[in-house]
Amino acid sequence: RMEIIQLSGYTEEEKLEIARRHLVPKQVEENGLQTTDVKFEGKALAKIKHPNVVGIYSVGNHAGTPYMAMEYIEGWSLYSLLGQGMLSLGEQIGIFRQMVLGVQAAHEETVLHRDLKPTNVIVSKDFHVKIIDFGIAKILDDSQGYKTETGVIVGTVRYLAPEIAKGMPPSIQTDIYGLGIVFYEMLTGVSPFKAENKLEMLEKIKTEPLEFPDGISEILPDGLKLLVAKMTAKAVEDRHVNLSEVLSEFDAISFEGIPQELMSPTPPGLEIANLEEIRKQLKERGLNESEFSLILNLASRIQQRMAIDPDATAAVGKPEEMVISPEALNEATERFERAKRDVQNSRSKKTN
């Protein structure tokens, strides 16, 4: 059970007391965790002091129920932002880097997240990232290895690493894999594996290679695709040793040749009212689903410009609920195709 409580006007001590009485992790009720489990893991999480990790204020027991009082973060889940499908490439790589830094901080305190997915990432209005929900996190005990049970699958199926799908214990590479899958979804707008049920999904995770869809693959730097491929390798030993290595490779990637308009930010707090209609039109035009995010990002900025242009012919609703006009969509599609050709020409010149 998780409750959101208005705490304005209270002192910090009063806020913590209210949290002690009301904030009870969902996992306690659903998974039958013991007070000692929550207290042990909560205190370990509280040691993580990093701007990209949710803060733990207090850990304890109230009336026989264990609790963790956590920082409240105002913003959107990455899942919600991906659902709107408007993140620019610049925003995607910025969010990813902050995610890596947050999880790296957890690893430095010997904590594995084990359930990295878009719903566990909060993005504020100024695009500051926080990793949340360490509910199934486990602590690394240097003498005994990771505290887990071999054969027990824990986590969201779609983001499970192959070794977890096989019932093996998690490691640092498990979180690296999860970060790689989330980054893949940000970059492409689609899940790498499609299945009719959980068993089929588990099998594909263990055996099916991860490939980038046509369209977006032509824009992304080769180094970026190689990074994601290594992070999501099937074999644990083929992945990066740690997140420091991931950051080192990531920071060395060149984005030279990618037009600035594909890197520019989305208007904050925006929702496209006619999103499904726009997606349908893009499919009818023969565009790949992986290209939608960058096109919608362009269209939203074009539409915003039209809304404040006195000579504009297109009208929009409230800024937070924008309607993309046919004119804006046409211009965005043309600019995207032109940008894609520019990237390809730039790379051809370098090759020659």
mmCIF file of C-alpha atoms in Angstrom:
data_model
loop_
_atom_site.group_PDB
_atom_site.id
_atom_site.type_symbol
_atom_site.label_atom_id
_atom_site.label_comp_id
_atom_site.label_asym_id
_atom_site.label_seq_id
_atom_site.Cartn_x
_atom_site.Cartn_y
_atom_site.Cartn_z
ATOM 1 C CA ARG A 1 0.000 0.000 0.000
ATOM 2 C CA MET A 2 1.428 3.375 -0.980
ATOM 3 C CA GLU A 3 -0.178 6.703 -0.088
ATOM 4 C CA ILE A 4 0.534 10.187 -1.430
ATOM 5 C CA ILE A 5 0.030 12.761 1.316
ATOM 6 C CA GLN A 6 0.083 16.559 1.098
ATOM 7 C CA LEU A 7 2.828 17.662 3.479
ATOM 8 C CA SER A 8 3.027 21.393 2.883
ATOM 9 C CA GLY A 9 3.213 23.486 6.048
ATOM 10 C CA TYR A 10 4.819 20.768 8.174
ATOM 11 C CA THR A 11 8.328 20.737 9.636
ATOM 12 C CA GLU A 12 10.767 18.040 8.453
ATOM 13 C CA GLU A 13 10.285 16.155 11.735
ATOM 14 C CA GLU A 14 6.488 16.273 11.325
ATOM 15 C CA LYS A 15 6.769 15.076 7.721
ATOM 16 C CA LEU A 16 8.799 12.069 8.842
ATOM 17 C CA GLU A 17 6.304 11.235 11.576
ATOM 18 C CA ILE A 18 3.436 11.334 9.059
ATOM 19 C CA ALA A 19 5.479 9.168 6.699
ATOM 20 C CA ARG A 20 6.092 6.658 9.475
ATOM 21 C CA ARG A 21 2.346 6.377 10.031
ATOM 22 C CA HIS A 22 1.276 6.208 6.391
ATOM 23 C CA LEU A 23 4.005 5.084 3.971
ATOM 24 C CA VAL A 24 4.110 1.307 3.790
ATOM 25 C CA PRO A 25 5.925 -0.310 0.839
ATOM 26 C CA LYS A 26 3.681 -2.375 -1.385
ATOM 27 C CA GLN A 27 6.192 -5.220 -1.360
ATOM 28 C CA VAL A 28 5.711 -5.745 2.390
ATOM 29 C CA GLU A 29 2.078 -6.761 1.954
ATOM 30 C CA GLU A 30 2.398 -8.592 -1.380
ATOM 31 C CA ASN A 31 5.629 -10.513 -0.723
ATOM 32 C CA GLY A 32 5.348 -11.117 3.011
ATOM 33 C CA LEU A 33 8.618 -9.394 3.828
ATOM 34 C CA GLN A 34 9.728 -9.385 7.423
ATOM 35 C CA THR A 35 10.498 -6.275 9.455
ATOM 36 C CA THR A 36 14.168 -7.242 9.532
ATOM 37 C CA ASP A 37 14.234 -7.529 5.705
ATOM 38 C CA VAL A 38 12.812 -4.051 5.146
ATOM 39 C CA LYS A 39 14.963 -2.529 7.877
ATOM 40 C CA PHE A 40 18.129 -4.159 6.535
ATOM 41 C CA GLU A 41 17.536 -3.246 2.906
ATOM 42 C CA GLY A 42 16.117 0.185 3.745
ATOM 43 C CA LYS A 43 19.188 1.129 5.738
ATOM 44 C CA ALA A 44 21.442 -0.060 2.944
ATOM 45 C CA LEU A 45 19.478 2.063 0.429
ATOM 46 C CA ALA A 46 19.617 5.042 2.773
ATOM 47 C CA LYS A 47 23.399 5.020 2.377
ATOM 48 C CA ILE A 48 23.022 5.909 -1.316
ATOM 49 C CA LYS A 49 23.396 9.677 -1.476
ATOM 50 C CA HIS A 50 23.195 10.676 -5.118
ATOM 51 C CA PRO A 51 21.138 13.262 -7.054
ATOM 52 C CA ASN A 52 19.897 10.560 -9.452
ATOM 53 C CA VAL A 53 18.596 8.189 -6.759
ATOM 54 C CA VAL A 54 15.456 8.679 -4.666
ATOM 55 C CA GLY A 55 16.289 9.684 -1.095
ATOM 56 C CA ILE A 56 15.393 7.455 1.862
ATOM 57 C CA TYR A 57 14.468 9.589 4.871
ATOM 58 C CA SER A 58 13.616 7.017 7.484
ATOM 59 C CA VAL A 59 13.354 3.269 8.017
ATOM 60 C CA GLY A 60 11.554 1.617 10.902
ATOM 61 C CA ASN A 61 8.468 -0.076 12.224
ATOM 62 C CA HIS A 62 5.063 1.378 13.050
ATOM 63 C CA ALA A 63 2.481 -0.718 14.913
ATOM 64 C CA GLY A 64 4.144 -3.925 13.727
ATOM 65 C CA THR A 65 4.416 -2.853 10.084
ATOM 66 C CA PRO A 66 7.826 -2.085 8.565
ATOM 67 C CA TYR A 67 8.137 1.062 6.470
ATOM 68 C CA MET A 68 10.509 3.161 4.384
ATOM 69 C CA ALA A 69 9.807 6.903 4.105
ATOM 70 C CA MET A 70 11.087 8.129 0.749
ATOM 71 C CA GLU A 71 11.613 11.408 -1.052
ATOM 72 C CA TYR A 72 8.621 12.684 -3.039
ATOM 73 C CA ILE A 73 9.537 13.595 -6.606
ATOM 74 C CA GLU A 74 7.346 15.733 -8.837
ATOM 75 C CA GLY A 75 7.562 14.866 -12.511
ATOM 76 C CA TRP A 76 6.680 12.162 -15.012
ATOM 77 C CA SER A 77 7.662 8.543 -15.203
ATOM 78 C CA LEU A 78 9.851 7.665 -18.155
ATOM 79 C CA TYR A 79 7.077 5.238 -19.097
ATOM 80 C CA SER A 80 4.670 8.166 -19.463
ATOM 81 C CA LEU A 81 7.162 10.154 -21.542
ATOM 82 C CA LEU A 82 7.796 7.189 -23.827
ATOM 83 C CA GLY A 83 4.036 6.779 -24.197
ATOM 84 C CA GLN A 84 3.838 10.318 -25.562
ATOM 85 C CA GLY A 85 6.658 9.393 -27.941
ATOM 86 C CA MET A 86 8.263 12.827 -28.257
ATOM 87 C CA LEU A 87 11.713 12.602 -26.676
ATOM 88 C CA SER A 88 14.481 14.008 -28.856
ATOM 89 C CA LEU A 89 17.729 12.096 -29.278
ATOM 90 C CA GLY A 90 19.433 14.672 -27.069
ATOM 91 C CA GLU A 91 16.904 14.060 -24.286
ATOM 92 C CA GLN A 92 17.198 10.298 -24.642
ATOM 93 C CA ILE A 93 20.958 10.252 -24.201
ATOM 94 C CA GLY A 94 20.734 12.778 -21.344
ATOM 95 C CA ILE A 95 18.218 10.644 -19.448
ATOM 96 C CA PHE A 96 20.273 7.506 -20.054
ATOM 97 C CA ARG A 97 23.471 9.023 -18.702
ATOM 98 C CA GLN A 98 21.732 10.150 -15.512
ATOM 99 C CA MET A 99 20.217 6.679 -15.093
ATOM 100 C CA VAL A 100 23.657 5.108 -15.363
ATOM 101 C CA LEU A 101 25.065 7.518 -12.774
ATOM 102 C CA GLY A 102 22.236 6.727 -10.358
ATOM 103 C CA VAL A 103 22.551 2.957 -10.662
ATOM 104 C CA GLN A 104 26.333 3.246 -10.468
ATOM 105 C CA ALA A 105 25.946 5.034 -7.108
ATOM 106 C CA ALA A 106 23.799 2.132 -5.880
ATOM 107 C CA HIS A 107 26.417 -0.383 -7.010
ATOM 108 C CA GLU A 108 29.111 1.531 -5.133
ATOM 109 C CA GLU A 109 27.048 0.921 -1.981
ATOM 110 C CA THR A 110 26.748 -2.775 -2.965
ATOM 111 C CA VAL A 111 23.065 -2.467 -3.900
ATOM 112 C CA LEU A 112 21.548 -4.034 -7.021
ATOM 113 C CA HIS A 113 18.259 -2.609 -8.308
ATOM 114 C CA ARG A 114 17.137 -5.710 -10.263
ATOM 115 C CA ASP A 115 13.941 -4.134 -11.638
ATOM 116 C CA LEU A 116 15.082 -1.328 -13.928
ATOM 117 C CA LYS A 117 12.274 -0.263 -16.245
ATOM 118 C CA PRO A 118 10.656 3.004 -17.438
ATOM 119 C CA THR A 119 8.103 3.070 -14.596
ATOM 120 C CA ASN A 120 10.975 3.140 -12.088
ATOM 121 C CA VAL A 121 12.535 6.278 -13.557
ATOM 122 C CA ILE A 122 11.099 9.716 -12.761
ATOM 123 C CA VAL A 123 11.954 12.731 -14.932
ATOM 124 C CA SER A 124 11.320 16.235 -13.581
ATOM 125 C CA LYS A 125 10.259 19.271 -15.642
ATOM 126 C CA ASP A 126 13.903 20.284 -16.035
ATOM 127 C CA PHE A 127 14.756 16.703 -17.098
ATOM 128 C CA HIS A 128 16.484 15.731 -13.861
ATOM 129 C CA VAL A 129 16.333 11.958 -13.437
ATOM 130 C CA LYS A 130 15.671 9.928 -10.289
ATOM 131 C CA ILE A 131 15.845 6.133 -10.028
ATOM 132 C CA ILE A 132 13.050 4.918 -7.743
ATOM 133 C CA ASP A 133 11.473 1.724 -6.395
ATOM 134 C CA PHE A 134 14.282 -0.371 -4.985
ATOM 135 C CA GLY A 135 11.557 -2.676 -3.656
ATOM 136 C CA ILE A 136 13.229 -5.882 -4.869
ATOM 137 C CA ALA A 137 16.787 -4.599 -4.561
ATOM 138 C CA LYS A 138 19.325 -6.932 -3.036
ATOM 139 C CA ILE A 139 22.480 -6.231 -1.110
ATOM 140 C CA LEU A 140 25.898 -7.546 -2.084
ATOM 141 C CA ASP A 141 27.549 -9.293 0.819
ATOM 142 C CA ASP A 142 31.268 -9.518 0.097
ATOM 143 C CA SER A 143 31.582 -12.763 2.001
ATOM 144 C CA GLN A 144 28.517 -14.546 0.654
ATOM 145 C CA GLY A 145 27.864 -12.980 -2.744
ATOM 146 C CA TYR A 146 24.558 -11.414 -3.749
ATOM 147 C CA LYS A 147 21.783 -12.145 -1.329
ATOM 148 C CA THR A 148 19.297 -13.970 -3.503
ATOM 149 C CA GLU A 149 17.902 -17.413 -4.135
ATOM 150 C CA THR A 150 18.985 -19.295 -7.240
ATOM 151 C CA GLY A 151 15.920 -20.434 -9.156
ATOM 152 C CA VAL A 152 13.700 -17.560 -8.029
ATOM 153 C CA ILE A 153 12.779 -15.150 -10.832
ATOM 154 C CA VAL A 154 12.269 -11.616 -9.542
ATOM 155 C CA GLY A 155 11.574 -8.560 -11.704
ATOM 156 C CA THR A 156 9.407 -7.482 -14.639
ATOM 157 C CA VAL A 157 9.533 -10.132 -17.371
ATOM 158 C CA ARG A 158 10.028 -7.756 -20.286
ATOM 159 C CA TYR A 159 13.234 -6.359 -18.743
ATOM 160 C CA LEU A 160 14.666 -9.556 -17.256
ATOM 161 C CA ALA A 161 18.247 -10.437 -18.106
ATOM 162 C CA PRO A 162 18.789 -13.853 -19.756
ATOM 163 C CA GLU A 163 20.550 -15.266 -16.680
ATOM 164 C CA ILE A 164 17.574 -14.301 -14.490
ATOM 165 C CA ALA A 165 15.196 -15.878 -17.017
ATOM 166 C CA LYS A 166 17.227 -19.074 -16.465
ATOM 167 C CA GLY A 167 16.825 -18.804 -12.693
ATOM 168 C CA MET A 168 20.427 -17.818 -12.022
ATOM 169 C CA PRO A 169 21.477 -15.242 -9.382
ATOM 170 C CA PRO A 170 21.810 -11.551 -10.323
ATOM 171 C CA SER A 171 24.995 -9.510 -10.608
ATOM 172 C CA ILE A 172 26.100 -6.026 -11.595
ATOM 173 C CA GLN A 173 25.695 -7.172 -15.203
ATOM 174 C CA THR A 174 21.997 -7.819 -14.527
ATOM 175 C CA ASP A 175 21.422 -4.106 -13.904
ATOM 176 C CA ILE A 176 23.620 -3.247 -16.896
ATOM 177 C CA TYR A 177 21.349 -5.388 -19.056
ATOM 178 C CA GLY A 178 18.234 -3.668 -17.668
ATOM 179 C CA LEU A 179 19.673 -0.230 -18.395
ATOM 180 C CA GLY A 180 20.516 -1.356 -21.927
ATOM 181 C CA ILE A 181 16.964 -2.545 -22.607
ATOM 182 C CA VAL A 182 15.439 0.687 -21.277
ATOM 183 C CA PHE A 183 17.864 2.711 -23.427
ATOM 184 C CA TYR A 184 16.966 0.599 -26.466
ATOM 185 C CA GLU A 185 13.277 1.372 -25.890
ATOM 186 C CA MET A 186 14.039 5.084 -25.572
ATOM 187 C CA LEU A 187 16.016 5.095 -28.816
ATOM 188 C CA THR A 188 13.602 2.996 -30.866
ATOM 189 C CA GLY A 189 10.194 3.471 -29.234
ATOM 190 C CA VAL A 190 9.616 -0.294 -29.308
ATOM 191 C CA SER A 191 10.413 -3.343 -27.188
ATOM 192 C CA PRO A 192 13.244 -5.530 -28.546
ATOM 193 C CA PHE A 193 11.224 -8.695 -28.041
ATOM 194 C CA LYS A 194 7.579 -9.327 -28.906
ATOM 195 C CA ALA A 195 5.721 -12.311 -27.493
ATOM 196 C CA GLU A 196 2.186 -13.581 -26.933
ATOM 197 C CA ASN A 197 2.812 -14.688 -23.339
ATOM 198 C CA LYS A 198 5.391 -14.655 -20.560
ATOM 199 C CA LEU A 199 6.868 -18.062 -21.393
ATOM 200 C CA GLU A 200 7.440 -17.033 -25.005
ATOM 201 C CA MET A 201 8.955 -13.735 -23.813
ATOM 202 C CA LEU A 202 11.355 -15.567 -21.485
ATOM 203 C CA GLU A 203 12.454 -17.823 -24.338
ATOM 204 C CA LYS A 204 13.082 -14.872 -26.654
ATOM 205 C CA ILE A 205 15.060 -13.066 -23.958
ATOM 206 C CA LYS A 206 17.305 -16.117 -23.638
ATOM 207 C CA THR A 207 17.783 -16.807 -27.355
ATOM 208 C CA GLU A 208 16.681 -14.029 -29.738
ATOM 209 C CA PRO A 209 19.320 -11.473 -30.798
ATOM 210 C CA LEU A 210 18.623 -7.782 -30.211
ATOM 211 C CA GLU A 211 18.526 -5.770 -33.443
ATOM 212 C CA PHE A 212 17.847 -2.105 -34.174
ATOM 213 C CA PRO A 213 14.900 -1.446 -36.531
ATOM 214 C CA ASP A 214 15.448 0.098 -39.956
ATOM 215 C CA GLY A 215 14.954 3.848 -40.050
ATOM 216 C CA ILE A 216 16.253 4.847 -36.643
ATOM 217 C CA SER A 217 19.268 2.574 -37.140
ATOM 218 C CA GLU A 218 20.366 4.805 -40.014
ATOM 219 C CA ILE A 219 20.520 7.836 -37.705
ATOM 220 C CA LEU A 220 22.098 6.434 -34.554
ATOM 221 C CA PRO A 221 25.915 6.446 -34.303
ATOM 222 C CA ASP A 222 27.455 2.994 -34.690
ATOM 223 C CA GLY A 223 29.159 3.430 -31.322
ATOM 224 C CA LEU A 224 25.789 3.900 -29.623
ATOM 225 C CA LYS A 225 24.350 0.748 -31.166
ATOM 226 C CA LEU A 226 27.474 -1.226 -30.226
ATOM 227 C CA LEU A 227 27.224 0.053 -26.644
ATOM 228 C CA VAL A 228 23.612 -1.115 -26.303
ATOM 229 C CA ALA A 229 24.459 -4.452 -27.944
ATOM 230 C CA LYS A 230 27.250 -5.065 -25.432
ATOM 231 C CA MET A 231 25.088 -4.017 -22.463
ATOM 232 C CA THR A 232 22.385 -6.477 -23.548
ATOM 233 C CA ALA A 233 24.626 -9.388 -24.538
ATOM 234 C CA LYS A 234 23.097 -12.778 -23.722
ATOM 235 C CA ALA A 235 26.171 -13.993 -21.835
ATOM 236 C CA VAL A 236 27.044 -12.167 -18.617
ATOM 237 C CA GLU A 237 30.769 -12.295 -19.413
ATOM 238 C CA ASP A 238 30.181 -10.487 -22.738
ATOM 239 C CA ARG A 239 28.744 -7.406 -21.016
ATOM 240 C CA HIS A 240 30.634 -4.519 -19.451
ATOM 241 C CA VAL A 241 32.498 -5.220 -16.213
ATOM 242 C CA ASN A 242 30.824 -2.300 -14.449
ATOM 243 C CA LEU A 243 29.006 0.976 -15.129
ATOM 244 C CA SER A 244 32.250 2.972 -15.100
ATOM 245 C CA GLU A 245 33.151 1.081 -18.253
ATOM 246 C CA VAL A 246 29.704 1.824 -19.715
ATOM 247 C CA LEU A 247 30.128 5.559 -19.018
ATOM 248 C CA SER A 248 33.625 5.574 -20.489
ATOM 249 C CA GLU A 249 32.397 4.028 -23.750
ATOM 250 C CA PHE A 250 29.297 6.219 -23.822
ATOM 251 C CA ASP A 251 31.235 9.462 -23.334
ATOM 252 C CA ALA A 252 33.564 8.503 -26.191
ATOM 253 C CA ILE A 253 30.696 8.246 -28.719
ATOM 254 C CA SER A 254 30.632 11.019 -31.302
ATOM 255 C CA PHE A 255 27.299 12.536 -32.335
ATOM 256 C CA GLU A 256 28.951 14.619 -35.038
ATOM 257 C CA GLY A 257 26.864 14.839 -38.194
ATOM 258 C CA ILE A 258 23.496 14.478 -36.448
ATOM 259 C CA PRO A 259 21.419 17.634 -37.132
ATOM 260 C CA GLN A 260 20.813 19.786 -34.078
ATOM 261 C CA GLU A 261 17.044 19.728 -34.590
ATOM 262 C CA LEU A 262 17.061 16.012 -33.754
ATOM 263 C CA MET A 263 18.823 16.816 -30.465
ATOM 264 C CA SER A 264 16.638 19.749 -29.366
ATOM 265 C CA PRO A 265 14.337 19.408 -26.320
ATOM 266 C CA THR A 266 10.597 18.802 -26.341
ATOM 267 C CA PRO A 267 8.268 21.549 -25.054
ATOM 268 C CA PRO A 268 7.956 20.605 -21.337
ATOM 269 C CA GLY A 269 4.753 19.107 -19.916
ATOM 270 C CA LEU A 270 3.277 18.542 -23.352
ATOM 271 C CA GLU A 271 0.704 15.968 -24.405
ATOM 272 C CA ILE A 272 -0.467 15.355 -27.951
ATOM 273 C CA ALA A 273 -4.264 15.180 -27.952
ATOM 274 C CA ASN A 274 -4.480 13.424 -31.335
ATOM 275 C CA LEU A 275 -1.520 11.059 -30.754
ATOM 276 C CA GLU A 276 -3.203 7.865 -31.988
ATOM 277 C CA GLU A 277 -4.428 9.592 -35.140
ATOM 278 C CA ILE A 278 -0.908 10.892 -35.838
ATOM 279 C CA ARG A 279 0.624 7.443 -35.289
ATOM 280 C CA LYS A 280 -1.885 5.981 -37.734
ATOM 281 C CA GLN A 281 -0.999 8.595 -40.353
ATOM 282 C CA LEU A 282 2.723 7.931 -39.952
ATOM 283 C CA LYS A 283 2.163 4.192 -40.426
ATOM 284 C CA GLU A 284 0.098 4.883 -43.548
ATOM 285 C CA ARG A 285 3.019 6.902 -44.906
ATOM 286 C CA GLY A 286 5.198 3.819 -44.588
ATOM 287 C CA LEU A 287 7.351 5.175 -41.764
ATOM 288 C CA ASN A 288 8.961 2.821 -39.264
ATOM 289 C CA GLU A 289 7.558 2.923 -35.729
ATOM 290 C CA SER A 290 11.089 3.468 -34.417
ATOM 291 C CA GLU A 291 11.144 6.848 -36.214
ATOM 292 C CA PHE A 292 7.947 8.174 -34.635
ATOM 293 C CA SER A 293 9.543 9.711 -31.534
ATOM 294 C CA LEU A 294 11.891 12.024 -33.425
ATOM 295 C CA ILE A 295 9.179 13.000 -35.926
ATOM 296 C CA LEU A 296 6.705 13.766 -33.128
ATOM 297 C CA ASN A 297 9.366 15.794 -31.343
ATOM 298 C CA LEU A 298 9.865 17.884 -34.477
ATOM 299 C CA ALA A 299 6.104 18.170 -35.051
ATOM 300 C CA SER A 300 5.452 19.394 -31.495
ATOM 301 C CA ARG A 301 8.061 22.141 -31.811
ATOM 302 C CA ILE A 302 6.776 23.135 -35.258
ATOM 303 C CA GLN A 303 3.211 23.210 -33.921
ATOM 304 C CA GLN A 304 4.277 25.304 -30.956
ATOM 305 C CA ARG A 305 5.923 27.782 -33.328
ATOM 306 C CA MET A 306 2.735 27.938 -35.404
ATOM 307 C CA ALA A 307 0.680 28.610 -32.267
ATOM 308 C CA ILE A 308 2.608 31.794 -31.475
ATOM 309 C CA ASP A 309 3.114 32.871 -35.083
ATOM 310 C CA PRO A 310 0.528 35.581 -35.945
ATOM 311 C CA ASP A 311 0.491 34.327 -39.549
ATOM 312 C CA ALA A 312 -0.007 30.699 -38.569
ATOM 313 C CA THR A 313 -2.843 28.798 -40.224
ATOM 314 C CA ALA A 314 -3.006 25.992 -37.677
ATOM 315 C CA ALA A 315 -4.679 26.281 -34.296
ATOM 316 C CA VAL A 316 -3.860 24.361 -31.145
ATOM 317 C CA GLY A 317 -5.507 23.806 -27.795
ATOM 318 C CA LYS A 318 -3.949 24.425 -24.408
ATOM 319 C CA PRO A 319 -0.116 24.213 -24.403
ATOM 320 C CA GLU A 320 -0.250 21.056 -22.282
ATOM 321 C CA GLU A 321 -2.682 19.374 -24.712
ATOM 322 C CA MET A 322 -1.470 20.113 -28.210
ATOM 323 C CA VAL A 323 -3.171 19.072 -31.420
ATOM 324 C CA ILE A 324 -0.691 18.349 -34.199
ATOM 325 C CA SER A 325 -1.988 19.792 -37.463
ATOM 326 C CA PRO A 326 -1.472 18.173 -40.900
ATOM 327 C CA GLU A 327 0.807 21.109 -41.820
ATOM 328 C CA ALA A 328 3.034 20.539 -38.796
ATOM 329 C CA LEU A 329 3.158 16.778 -39.387
ATOM 330 C CA ASN A 330 4.042 17.215 -43.065
ATOM 331 C CA GLU A 331 6.830 19.675 -42.275
ATOM 332 C CA ALA A 332 8.165 17.448 -39.481
ATOM 333 C CA THR A 333 8.220 14.371 -41.736
ATOM 334 C CA GLU A 334 10.021 16.264 -44.513
ATOM 335 C CA ARG A 335 12.587 17.674 -42.080
ATOM 336 C CA PHE A 336 13.163 14.257 -40.531
ATOM 337 C CA GLU A 337 13.745 12.610 -43.919
ATOM 338 C CA ARG A 338 16.116 15.435 -44.854
ATOM 339 C CA ALA A 339 17.972 15.050 -41.546
ATOM 340 C CA LYS A 340 18.288 11.307 -42.129
ATOM 341 C CA ARG A 341 19.768 11.905 -45.592
ATOM 342 C CA ASP A 342 22.198 14.454 -44.111
ATOM 343 C CA VAL A 343 23.412 11.898 -41.562
ATOM 344 C CA GLN A 344 23.877 9.252 -44.237
ATOM 345 C CA ASN A 345 25.750 11.665 -46.532
ATOM 346 C CA SER A 346 27.988 12.758 -43.659
ATOM 347 C CA ARG A 347 28.916 9.161 -42.881
ATOM 348 C CA SER A 348 29.475 8.337 -46.550
ATOM 349 C CA LYS A 349 31.981 11.198 -46.832
ATOM 350 C CA LYS A 350 33.872 9.947 -43.783
ATOM 351 C CA THR A 351 33.957 6.403 -45.218
ATOM 352 C CA ASN A 352 35.287 7.662 -48.525
#
